[in-house]
Structures are given as structure tokens and as C-alpha cells.
Short mmCIF file of C-alpha atoms and ligand atoms in Angstrom, two decimals:
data_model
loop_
_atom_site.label_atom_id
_atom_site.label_comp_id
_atom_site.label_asym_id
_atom_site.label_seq_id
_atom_site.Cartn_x
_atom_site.Cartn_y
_atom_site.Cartn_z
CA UNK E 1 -6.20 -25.17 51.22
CA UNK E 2 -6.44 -26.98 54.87
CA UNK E 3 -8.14 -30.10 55.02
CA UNK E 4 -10.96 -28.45 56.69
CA UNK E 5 -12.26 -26.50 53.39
CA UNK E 6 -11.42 -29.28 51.25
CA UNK E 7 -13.79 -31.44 53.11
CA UNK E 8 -16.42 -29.10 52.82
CA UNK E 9 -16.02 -28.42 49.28
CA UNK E 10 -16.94 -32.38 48.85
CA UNK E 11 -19.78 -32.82 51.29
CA UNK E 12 -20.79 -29.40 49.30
CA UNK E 13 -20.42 -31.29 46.08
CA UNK E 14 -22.12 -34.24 47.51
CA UNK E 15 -25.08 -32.20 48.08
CA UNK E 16 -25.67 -30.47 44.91
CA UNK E 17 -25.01 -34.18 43.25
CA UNK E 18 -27.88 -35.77 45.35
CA UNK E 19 -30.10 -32.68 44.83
CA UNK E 20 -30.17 -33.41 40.76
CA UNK E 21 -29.25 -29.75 40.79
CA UNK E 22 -27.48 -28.72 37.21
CA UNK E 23 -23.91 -28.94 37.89
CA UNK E 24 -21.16 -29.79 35.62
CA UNK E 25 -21.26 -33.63 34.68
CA UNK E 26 -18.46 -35.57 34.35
CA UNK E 27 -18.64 -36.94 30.89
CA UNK E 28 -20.38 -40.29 30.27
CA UNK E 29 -18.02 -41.28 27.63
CA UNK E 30 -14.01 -40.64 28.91
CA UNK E 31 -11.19 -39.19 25.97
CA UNK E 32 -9.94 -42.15 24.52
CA UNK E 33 -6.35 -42.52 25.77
CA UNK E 34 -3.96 -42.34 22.93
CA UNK E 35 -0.65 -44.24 24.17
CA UNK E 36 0.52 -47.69 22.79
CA UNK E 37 0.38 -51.03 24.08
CA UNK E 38 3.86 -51.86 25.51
CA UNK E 39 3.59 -54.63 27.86
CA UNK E 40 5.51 -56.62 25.38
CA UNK E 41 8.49 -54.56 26.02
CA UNK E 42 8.56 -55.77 29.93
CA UNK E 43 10.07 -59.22 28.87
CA UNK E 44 13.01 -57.64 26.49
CA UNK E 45 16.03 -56.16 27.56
CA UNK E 46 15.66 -52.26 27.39
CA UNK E 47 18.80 -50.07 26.55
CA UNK E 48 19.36 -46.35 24.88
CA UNK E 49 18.16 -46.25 21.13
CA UNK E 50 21.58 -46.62 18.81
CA UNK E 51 22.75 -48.41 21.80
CA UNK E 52 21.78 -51.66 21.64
CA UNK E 53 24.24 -54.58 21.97
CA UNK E 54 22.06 -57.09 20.45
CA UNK E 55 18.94 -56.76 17.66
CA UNK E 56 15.79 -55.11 18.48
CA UNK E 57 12.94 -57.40 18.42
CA UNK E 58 10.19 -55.73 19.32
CA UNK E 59 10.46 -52.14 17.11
CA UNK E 60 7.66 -51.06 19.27
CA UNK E 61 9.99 -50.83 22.17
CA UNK E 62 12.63 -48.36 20.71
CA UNK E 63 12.86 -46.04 17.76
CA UNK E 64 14.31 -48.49 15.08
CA UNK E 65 16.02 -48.22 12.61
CA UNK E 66 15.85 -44.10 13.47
CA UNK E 67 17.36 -44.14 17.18
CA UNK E 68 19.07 -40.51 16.91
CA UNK E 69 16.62 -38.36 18.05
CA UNK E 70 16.96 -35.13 17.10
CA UNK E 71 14.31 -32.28 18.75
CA UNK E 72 14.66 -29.25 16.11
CA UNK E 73 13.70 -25.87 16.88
CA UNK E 74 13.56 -22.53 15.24
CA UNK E 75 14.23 -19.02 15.80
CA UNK E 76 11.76 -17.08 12.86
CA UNK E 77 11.42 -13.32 13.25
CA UNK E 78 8.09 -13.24 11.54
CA UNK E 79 5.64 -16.11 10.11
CA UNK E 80 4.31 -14.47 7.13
CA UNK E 81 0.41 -15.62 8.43
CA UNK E 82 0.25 -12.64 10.65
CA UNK E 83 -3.20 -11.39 9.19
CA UNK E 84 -4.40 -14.73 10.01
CA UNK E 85 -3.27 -14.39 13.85
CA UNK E 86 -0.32 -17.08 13.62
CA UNK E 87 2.29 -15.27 15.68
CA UNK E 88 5.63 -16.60 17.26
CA UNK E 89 5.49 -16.73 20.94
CA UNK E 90 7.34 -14.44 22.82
CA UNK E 91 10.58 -15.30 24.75
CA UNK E 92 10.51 -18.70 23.25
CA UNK E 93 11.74 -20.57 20.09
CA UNK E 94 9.40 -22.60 18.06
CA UNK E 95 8.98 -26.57 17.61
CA UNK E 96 10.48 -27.54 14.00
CA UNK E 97 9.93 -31.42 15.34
CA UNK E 98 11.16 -34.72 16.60
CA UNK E 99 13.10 -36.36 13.64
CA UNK E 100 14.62 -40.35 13.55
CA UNK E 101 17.69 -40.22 12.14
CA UNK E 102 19.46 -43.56 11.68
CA UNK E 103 22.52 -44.13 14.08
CA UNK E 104 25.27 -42.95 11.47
CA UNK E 105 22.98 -39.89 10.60
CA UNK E 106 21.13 -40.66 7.51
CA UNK E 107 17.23 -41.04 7.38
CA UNK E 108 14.14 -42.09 6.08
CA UNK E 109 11.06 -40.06 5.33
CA UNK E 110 7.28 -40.83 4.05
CA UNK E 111 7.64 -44.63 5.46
CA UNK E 112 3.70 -44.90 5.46
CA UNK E 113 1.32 -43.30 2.61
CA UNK E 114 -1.21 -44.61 4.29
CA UNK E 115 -0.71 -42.43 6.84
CA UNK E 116 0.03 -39.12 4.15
CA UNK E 117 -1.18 -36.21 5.95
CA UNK E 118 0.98 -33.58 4.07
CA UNK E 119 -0.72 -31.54 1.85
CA UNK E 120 3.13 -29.95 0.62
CA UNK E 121 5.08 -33.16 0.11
CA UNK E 122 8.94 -32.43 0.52
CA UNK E 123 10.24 -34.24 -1.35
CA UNK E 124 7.47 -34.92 -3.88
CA UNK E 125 9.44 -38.22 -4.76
CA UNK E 126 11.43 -39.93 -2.71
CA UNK E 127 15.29 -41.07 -3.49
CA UNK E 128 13.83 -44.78 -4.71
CA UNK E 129 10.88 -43.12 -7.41
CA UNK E 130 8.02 -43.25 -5.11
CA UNK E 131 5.81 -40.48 -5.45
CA UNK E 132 4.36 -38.70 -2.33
CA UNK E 133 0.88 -37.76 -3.54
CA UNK E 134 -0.23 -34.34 -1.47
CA UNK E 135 -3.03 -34.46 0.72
CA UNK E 136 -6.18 -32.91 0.47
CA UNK E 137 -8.09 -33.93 3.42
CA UNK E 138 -8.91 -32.65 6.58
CA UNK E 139 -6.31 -30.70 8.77
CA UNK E 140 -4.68 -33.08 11.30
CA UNK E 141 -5.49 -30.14 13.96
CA UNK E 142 -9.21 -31.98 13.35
CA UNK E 143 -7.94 -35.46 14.75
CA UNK E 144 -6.62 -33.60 17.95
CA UNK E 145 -9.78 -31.98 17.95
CA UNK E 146 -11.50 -35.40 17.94
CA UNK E 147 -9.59 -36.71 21.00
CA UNK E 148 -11.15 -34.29 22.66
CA UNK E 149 -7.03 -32.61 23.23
CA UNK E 150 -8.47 -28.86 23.24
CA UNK E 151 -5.25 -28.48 25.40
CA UNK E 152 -2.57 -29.86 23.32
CA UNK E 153 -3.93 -27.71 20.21
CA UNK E 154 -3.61 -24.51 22.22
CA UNK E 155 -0.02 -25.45 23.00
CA UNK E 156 0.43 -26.44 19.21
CA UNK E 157 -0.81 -23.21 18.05
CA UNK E 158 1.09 -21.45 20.54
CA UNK E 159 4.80 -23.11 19.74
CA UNK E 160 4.81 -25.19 16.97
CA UNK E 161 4.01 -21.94 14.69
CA UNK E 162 5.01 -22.18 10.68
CA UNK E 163 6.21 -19.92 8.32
CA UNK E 164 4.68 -19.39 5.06
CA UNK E 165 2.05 -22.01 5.92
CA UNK E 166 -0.98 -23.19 8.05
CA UNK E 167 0.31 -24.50 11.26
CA UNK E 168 -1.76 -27.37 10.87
CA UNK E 169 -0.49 -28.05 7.17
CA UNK E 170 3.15 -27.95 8.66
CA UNK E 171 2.38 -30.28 11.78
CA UNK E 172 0.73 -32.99 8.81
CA UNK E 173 4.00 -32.61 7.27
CA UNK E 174 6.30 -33.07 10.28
CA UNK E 175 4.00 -36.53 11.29
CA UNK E 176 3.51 -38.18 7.93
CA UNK E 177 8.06 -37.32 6.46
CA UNK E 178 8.78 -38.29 10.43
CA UNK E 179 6.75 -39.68 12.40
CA UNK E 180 5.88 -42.41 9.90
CA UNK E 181 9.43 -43.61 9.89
CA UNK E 182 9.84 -43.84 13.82
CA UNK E 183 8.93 -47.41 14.77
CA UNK E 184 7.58 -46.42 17.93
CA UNK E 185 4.45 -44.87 16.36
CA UNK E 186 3.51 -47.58 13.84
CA UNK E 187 0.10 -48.25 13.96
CA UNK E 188 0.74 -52.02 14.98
CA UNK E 189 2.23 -50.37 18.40
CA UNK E 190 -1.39 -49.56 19.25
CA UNK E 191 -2.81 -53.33 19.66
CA UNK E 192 -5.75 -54.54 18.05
CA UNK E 193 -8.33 -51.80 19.29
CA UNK E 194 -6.26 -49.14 17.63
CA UNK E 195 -8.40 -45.81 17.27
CA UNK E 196 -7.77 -44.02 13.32
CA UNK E 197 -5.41 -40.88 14.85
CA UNK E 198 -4.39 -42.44 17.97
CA UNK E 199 -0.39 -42.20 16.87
CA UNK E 200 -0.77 -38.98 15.52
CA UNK E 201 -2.19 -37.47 18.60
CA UNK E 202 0.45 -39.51 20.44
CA UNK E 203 3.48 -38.23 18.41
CA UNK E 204 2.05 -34.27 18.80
CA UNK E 205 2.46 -35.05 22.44
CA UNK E 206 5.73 -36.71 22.30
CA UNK E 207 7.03 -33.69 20.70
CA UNK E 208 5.76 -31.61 23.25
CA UNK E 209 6.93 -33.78 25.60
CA UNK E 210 10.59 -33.37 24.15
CA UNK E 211 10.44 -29.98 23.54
CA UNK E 212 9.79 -29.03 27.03
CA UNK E 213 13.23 -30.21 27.74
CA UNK E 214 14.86 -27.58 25.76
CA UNK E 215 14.22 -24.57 26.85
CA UNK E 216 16.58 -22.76 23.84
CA UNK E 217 15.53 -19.28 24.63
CA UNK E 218 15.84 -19.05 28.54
CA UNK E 219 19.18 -21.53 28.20
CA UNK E 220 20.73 -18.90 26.12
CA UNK E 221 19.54 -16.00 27.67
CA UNK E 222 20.44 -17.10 31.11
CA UNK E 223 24.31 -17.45 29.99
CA UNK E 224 23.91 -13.66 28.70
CA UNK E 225 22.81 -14.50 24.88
CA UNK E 226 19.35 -12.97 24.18
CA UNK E 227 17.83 -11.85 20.82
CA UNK E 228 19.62 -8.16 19.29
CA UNK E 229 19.84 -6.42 16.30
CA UNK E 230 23.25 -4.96 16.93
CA UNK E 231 25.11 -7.27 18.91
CA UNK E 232 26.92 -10.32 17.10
CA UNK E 233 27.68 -13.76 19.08
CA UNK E 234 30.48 -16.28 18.38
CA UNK E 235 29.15 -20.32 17.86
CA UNK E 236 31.31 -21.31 20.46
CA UNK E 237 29.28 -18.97 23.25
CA UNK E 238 25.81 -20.38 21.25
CA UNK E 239 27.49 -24.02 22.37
CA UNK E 240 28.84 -23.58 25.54
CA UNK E 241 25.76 -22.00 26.89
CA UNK E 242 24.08 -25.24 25.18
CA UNK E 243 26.64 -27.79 26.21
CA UNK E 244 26.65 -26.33 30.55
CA UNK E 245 22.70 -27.41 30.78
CA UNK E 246 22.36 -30.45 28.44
CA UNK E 247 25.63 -31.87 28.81
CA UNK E 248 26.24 -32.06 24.52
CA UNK E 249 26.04 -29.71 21.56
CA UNK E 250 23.60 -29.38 20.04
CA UNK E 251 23.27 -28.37 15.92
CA UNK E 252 23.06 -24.80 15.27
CA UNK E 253 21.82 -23.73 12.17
CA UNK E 254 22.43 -20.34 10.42
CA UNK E 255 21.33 -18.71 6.83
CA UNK E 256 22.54 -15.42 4.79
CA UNK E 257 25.83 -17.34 4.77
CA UNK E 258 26.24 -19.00 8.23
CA UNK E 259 25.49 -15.65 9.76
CA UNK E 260 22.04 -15.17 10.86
CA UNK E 261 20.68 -17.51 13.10
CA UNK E 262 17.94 -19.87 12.61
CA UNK E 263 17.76 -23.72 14.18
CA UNK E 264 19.00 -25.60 16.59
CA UNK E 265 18.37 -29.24 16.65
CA UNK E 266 19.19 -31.88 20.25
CA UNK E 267 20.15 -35.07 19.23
CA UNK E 268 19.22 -37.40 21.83
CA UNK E 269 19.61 -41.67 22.02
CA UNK E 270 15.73 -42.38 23.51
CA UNK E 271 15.84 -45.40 26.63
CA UNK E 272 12.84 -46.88 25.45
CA UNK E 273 10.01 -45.24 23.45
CA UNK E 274 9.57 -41.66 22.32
CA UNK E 275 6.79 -41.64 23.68
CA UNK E 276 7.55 -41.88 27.51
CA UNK E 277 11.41 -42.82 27.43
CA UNK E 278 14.17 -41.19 29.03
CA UNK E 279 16.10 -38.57 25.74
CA UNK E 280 20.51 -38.41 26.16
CA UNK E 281 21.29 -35.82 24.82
CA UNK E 282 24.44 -36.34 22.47
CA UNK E 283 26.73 -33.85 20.30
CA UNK E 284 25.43 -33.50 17.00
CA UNK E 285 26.74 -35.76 14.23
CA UNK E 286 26.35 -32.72 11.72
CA UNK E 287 28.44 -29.42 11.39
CA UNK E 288 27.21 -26.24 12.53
CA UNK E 289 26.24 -24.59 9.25
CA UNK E 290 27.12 -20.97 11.39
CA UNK E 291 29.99 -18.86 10.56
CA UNK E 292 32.47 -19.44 13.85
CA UNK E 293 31.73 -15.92 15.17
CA UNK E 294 29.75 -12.56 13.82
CA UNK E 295 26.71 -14.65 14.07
CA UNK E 296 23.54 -12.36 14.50
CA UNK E 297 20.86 -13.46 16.87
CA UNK E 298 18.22 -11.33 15.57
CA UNK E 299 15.48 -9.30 17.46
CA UNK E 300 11.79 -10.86 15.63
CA UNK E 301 9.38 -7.78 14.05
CA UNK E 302 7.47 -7.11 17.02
CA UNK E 303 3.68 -7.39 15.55
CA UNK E 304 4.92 -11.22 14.56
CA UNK E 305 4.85 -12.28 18.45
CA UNK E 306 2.61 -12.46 21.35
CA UNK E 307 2.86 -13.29 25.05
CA UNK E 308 1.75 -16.96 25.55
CA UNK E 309 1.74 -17.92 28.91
C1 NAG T 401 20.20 -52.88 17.32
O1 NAG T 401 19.02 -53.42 16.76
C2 NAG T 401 18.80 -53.11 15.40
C3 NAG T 401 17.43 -53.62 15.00
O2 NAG T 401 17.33 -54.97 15.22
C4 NAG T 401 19.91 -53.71 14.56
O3 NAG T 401 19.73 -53.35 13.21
C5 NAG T 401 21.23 -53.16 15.05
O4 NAG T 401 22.28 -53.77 14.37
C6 NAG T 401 21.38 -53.42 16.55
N1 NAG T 401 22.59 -52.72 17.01
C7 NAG T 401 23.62 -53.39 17.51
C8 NAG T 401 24.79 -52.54 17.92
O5 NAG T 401 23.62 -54.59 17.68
C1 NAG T 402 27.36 -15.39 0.46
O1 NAG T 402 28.73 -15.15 0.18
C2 NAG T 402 29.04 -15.19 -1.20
C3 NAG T 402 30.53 -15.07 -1.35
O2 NAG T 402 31.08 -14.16 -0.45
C4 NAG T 402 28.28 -14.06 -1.90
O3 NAG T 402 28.55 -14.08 -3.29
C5 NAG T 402 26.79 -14.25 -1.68
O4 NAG T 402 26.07 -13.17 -2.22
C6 NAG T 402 26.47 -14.36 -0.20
N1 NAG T 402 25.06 -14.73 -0.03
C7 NAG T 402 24.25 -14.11 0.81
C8 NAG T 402 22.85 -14.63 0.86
O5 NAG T 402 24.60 -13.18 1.51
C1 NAG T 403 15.51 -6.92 13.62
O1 NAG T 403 16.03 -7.14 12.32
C2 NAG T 403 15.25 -7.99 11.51
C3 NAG T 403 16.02 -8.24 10.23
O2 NAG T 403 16.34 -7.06 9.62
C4 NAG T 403 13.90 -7.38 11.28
O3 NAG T 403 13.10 -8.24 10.50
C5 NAG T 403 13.22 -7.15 12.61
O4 NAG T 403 12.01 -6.50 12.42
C6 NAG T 403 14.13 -6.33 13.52
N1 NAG T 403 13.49 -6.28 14.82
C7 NAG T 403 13.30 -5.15 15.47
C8 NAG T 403 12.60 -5.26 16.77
O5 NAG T 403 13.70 -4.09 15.06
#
């Protein structure tokens, strides 16, 4: 557009302003923003997540304890809600979610029951005894809803598709066993005029956010590996195709005896928060539960997808 018609498009807009003609209003009351308060991070030292040479303060800084950052995806041929319109999106896997692993690999889950959006606890009792009650309230889709993120709900129900369950009964389930346990979205990060659903809206975008970054489906079927019912691939082409864009391998998960594939999950060390920090990747700290070749990539059922863009 040249500067010419732009400038005409605002004296136009001027006009119809001024002559109280019915034209879309901006809103009177903005979207609350959903991000944390950080400016105590500017006075501490900021480093990679798992890298840290001295203790972290401030927990609202960097994912603590939970600084591996695994981004886990997966490759479902069909999501068993079809009736109900939840289809996998075409030429693209699916967000599993953004997961806090502790630096040697272990983790925590259901940190906050105050924050128990999961109507399908798993587990239903944690290691120590605790029981995870299941919710029964509203979907979680209904907070997005109420921060006005119309946009980040079509993008959920486009990629973050479950099987065998609600999307928004899975995405409850991936905030209150993860999300709760990664430092960066405690509720104390938000400061004292913290909004109920803030950090769950926040982590939805973070995953997003760090999902966008790994492109599984186009990485792999730029180096030649794309979905087939009759062709077989070896883990080693899965990880080298992996390894040439992201500079580490990633997990690769398999079922039906390390031979069909289904996951993949980045691990990543996070330079300051989740939310907005900088993700290197690193190789996985767990072994590829693939066989080491005959590993079948498989083509989905084609009334379980749908073109997205
Ligand atoms: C990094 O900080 C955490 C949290 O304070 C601490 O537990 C961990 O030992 C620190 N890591 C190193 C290498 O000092
Ligand atoms: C996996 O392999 C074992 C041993 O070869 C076999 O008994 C079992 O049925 C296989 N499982 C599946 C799901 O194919
Ligand atoms: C490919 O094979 C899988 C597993 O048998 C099947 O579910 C799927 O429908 C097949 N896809 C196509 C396009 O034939």
C-alpha cells in the first residue's frame, strides 16, 4: 500500500469517527494482558535453566526445580472424537505439551490442587499418597474464552487435538500435572493484581509459542521422511533429519513394540522464563523407545484430518 492510500484510509476513518456514523468501536475495556511481572528478574544474573552456576532466587525467573524443557508432540492417525468434529490437522503433528523435567530427568506432577483442572487425573495418587481429586468444573477452553483469546482457542483446537477425549479435558490435564510444577507459572509470578486464569492462558500460549519451533512434520518431510503405509524408516534417519535443523536429538517414541511411530519430545534448557525465554535444544536424556530400523511412519485414516491453515 503507498503512503498515499494509507493516508486516505485515516483521514477516511477520521471522518466517519467525527460523523458518529456506526463503525466498529474499539473496545472500551482492553483484554487483560496475561504475562507475569518480571522486573524482579532485571537485578539477578540470568543463565540457561539446568545451567545455573549459583542458586536460583527468584523461581519466577527460570523454570525451577523443572529446567529440562521438553516440547512433546504426537503423530495420531485418528482421534476417536471424529463425530464430534475433533480432527488432526493435516501435514502437521499435534501438541502433547511443554513438560519440566528436573535436570537429571525425573519430575514432578499435580504441584498445585488448587489449581486442579483435570477432570482424568493421571495418576489418581501421586508417589507420596496424595490424592488428585478429578475435576468437575468448567472446561479450561472457558478461561481462554474469558480473556477474550478467540485466537489462541482456534489454534488449540486446531493442533493441540486429543485422542479418546475432549480437547479441552486433555489441555486441563496437560496445565494442572505440568504446568503447576513449572515455577515460572506460579500464581505469585503474576504480582498482586493477579487475574483467576491469567497463568493458564499464559502457559496455553507458551506452548504455542514452543511448539512453533518444531515444525516435526515439514523437518522430516523436507529430509525425504513423510507419512506411508508401506515404506519403513530407520531411527537414525528419524534423528538425523531432527539433529541437521535443531542441532540435538530429540526423543522419539514408538508403540506395537518400538515399531510404529508415535511422539517425539525436544528437550530444551529455557534462558529465562517459558514464557518469553530463549529454548536450547539438547539430546534427550531418555532412550528412544523405537526399534533401530523397520519403524513405520504411518499414513492417518483420511476422514480423521482436515486442512488447517
Ligand atoms: C540452580 O538453582 C537451583 C535452585 O536454587 C539449585 O537447586 C541448583 O542447585 C542450582 N544449580 C547449580 C548448578 O548451582
Ligand atoms: C511384542 O513382541 C513380543 C515378543 O516378540 C510379542 O509376544 C508381543 O505380542 C508383541 N506385542 C505387540 C503389541 O505386537
Ligand atoms: C494407514 O494404516 C493405518 C494403520 O493400519 C490405518 O489406520 C490408516 O487408515 C491407513 N491410512 C491410509 C490412508 O490408508
Amino acid at each position: 500500500m503507498s503512503p498515499r492510500s494509507r493516508l486516505s484510509l485515516v483521514s477516511c476513518f477520521i471522518a466517519v469517527a467525527h460523523a458518529g456514523l456506526p463503525f466498529p468501536s474499539f473496545p472500551q475495556v482492553s483484554i487483560p494482558n496475561t504475562f507475569p511481572q518480571l522486573s524482579a528478574c532485571l537485578s539477578a544474573p540470568s543463565f540457561f535453566s539446568c545451567e545455573n552456576t549459583t542458586s536460583i532466587a527468584d523461581t519466577c525467573c527460570s523454570p525451577t526445580p523443572g529446567g529440562l524443557v521438553l516440547q512433546t508432540q504426537f503423530w495420531d492417525t485418528f482421534t476417536g472424537f471424529e463425530k464430534k468434529g475433533q480432527l488432526l490437522p493435516k501435514n502437521s503433528w499435534t501438541i502433547h505439551g511443554l513438560w519440566p523435567d528436573n535436570c537429571d530427568g525425573s519430575f514432578e506432577q499435580y504441584c498445585d490442587l488448587s489449581r486442579q483442572f483435570d477432570p482424568a487425573p493421571s495418576p489418581a495418587i501421586l508417589p507420596d499418597g496424595t490424592v488428585v481429586p478429578p475435576y468437575i468444573g468448567p472446561g479450561v477452553d472457558t478461561f481462554v474464552k474469558a480473556f477474550g483469546r478467540a485466537d489462541l482457542l482456534a489454534f488449540m483446537n486446531d493442533y493441540w487435538v486429543s485422542q479418546g477425549s475432549p480437547n479441552a479435558d486433555f489441555w486441563g490435564h496437560e496445565f494442572s500435572k505440568h504446568a503447576t510444577c513449572t515455577s515460572t507459572f506460579d500464581v505469585a509470578c503474576y504480582g498482586t493484581h493477579y487475574r483467576k486464569h491469567q497463568d493458564v492462558v499464559d502457559f496455553f500460549d507458551a506452548v504455542v509459542r514452543a511448539f512453533h519451533q518444531y515444525p516435526t512434520f515439514n523437518m522430516l518431510a523436507s529430509a525425504g521422511i513423510t507419512p506411508s503405509n508401506v515404506t519403513t524408516y530407520t531411527l537414525s534417519q528419524l534423528q538425523n533429519a531432527i539433529k541437521t535443523q535443531t542441532g540435538s536429538i530429540p526423543f522419539f517414541g514408538c508403540t506395537t513394540n518400538g515399531t510404529v511411530l508415535s511422539e517425539v519430545w525436544y528437550f530444551s534448557h529455557v534462558h529465562g522464563t517459558e514464557q518469553f525465554g530463549a529454548y536450547k535444544t539438547i539430546d534427550s536424556t531418555t532412550k528412544s523407545s523405537c526399534s533401530a530400523a523397520g519403524i513405520r511412519y504411518l499414513e492417518r485414516t483420511r476422514t480423521s484430518e482436515r486442512e488447517v491453515r
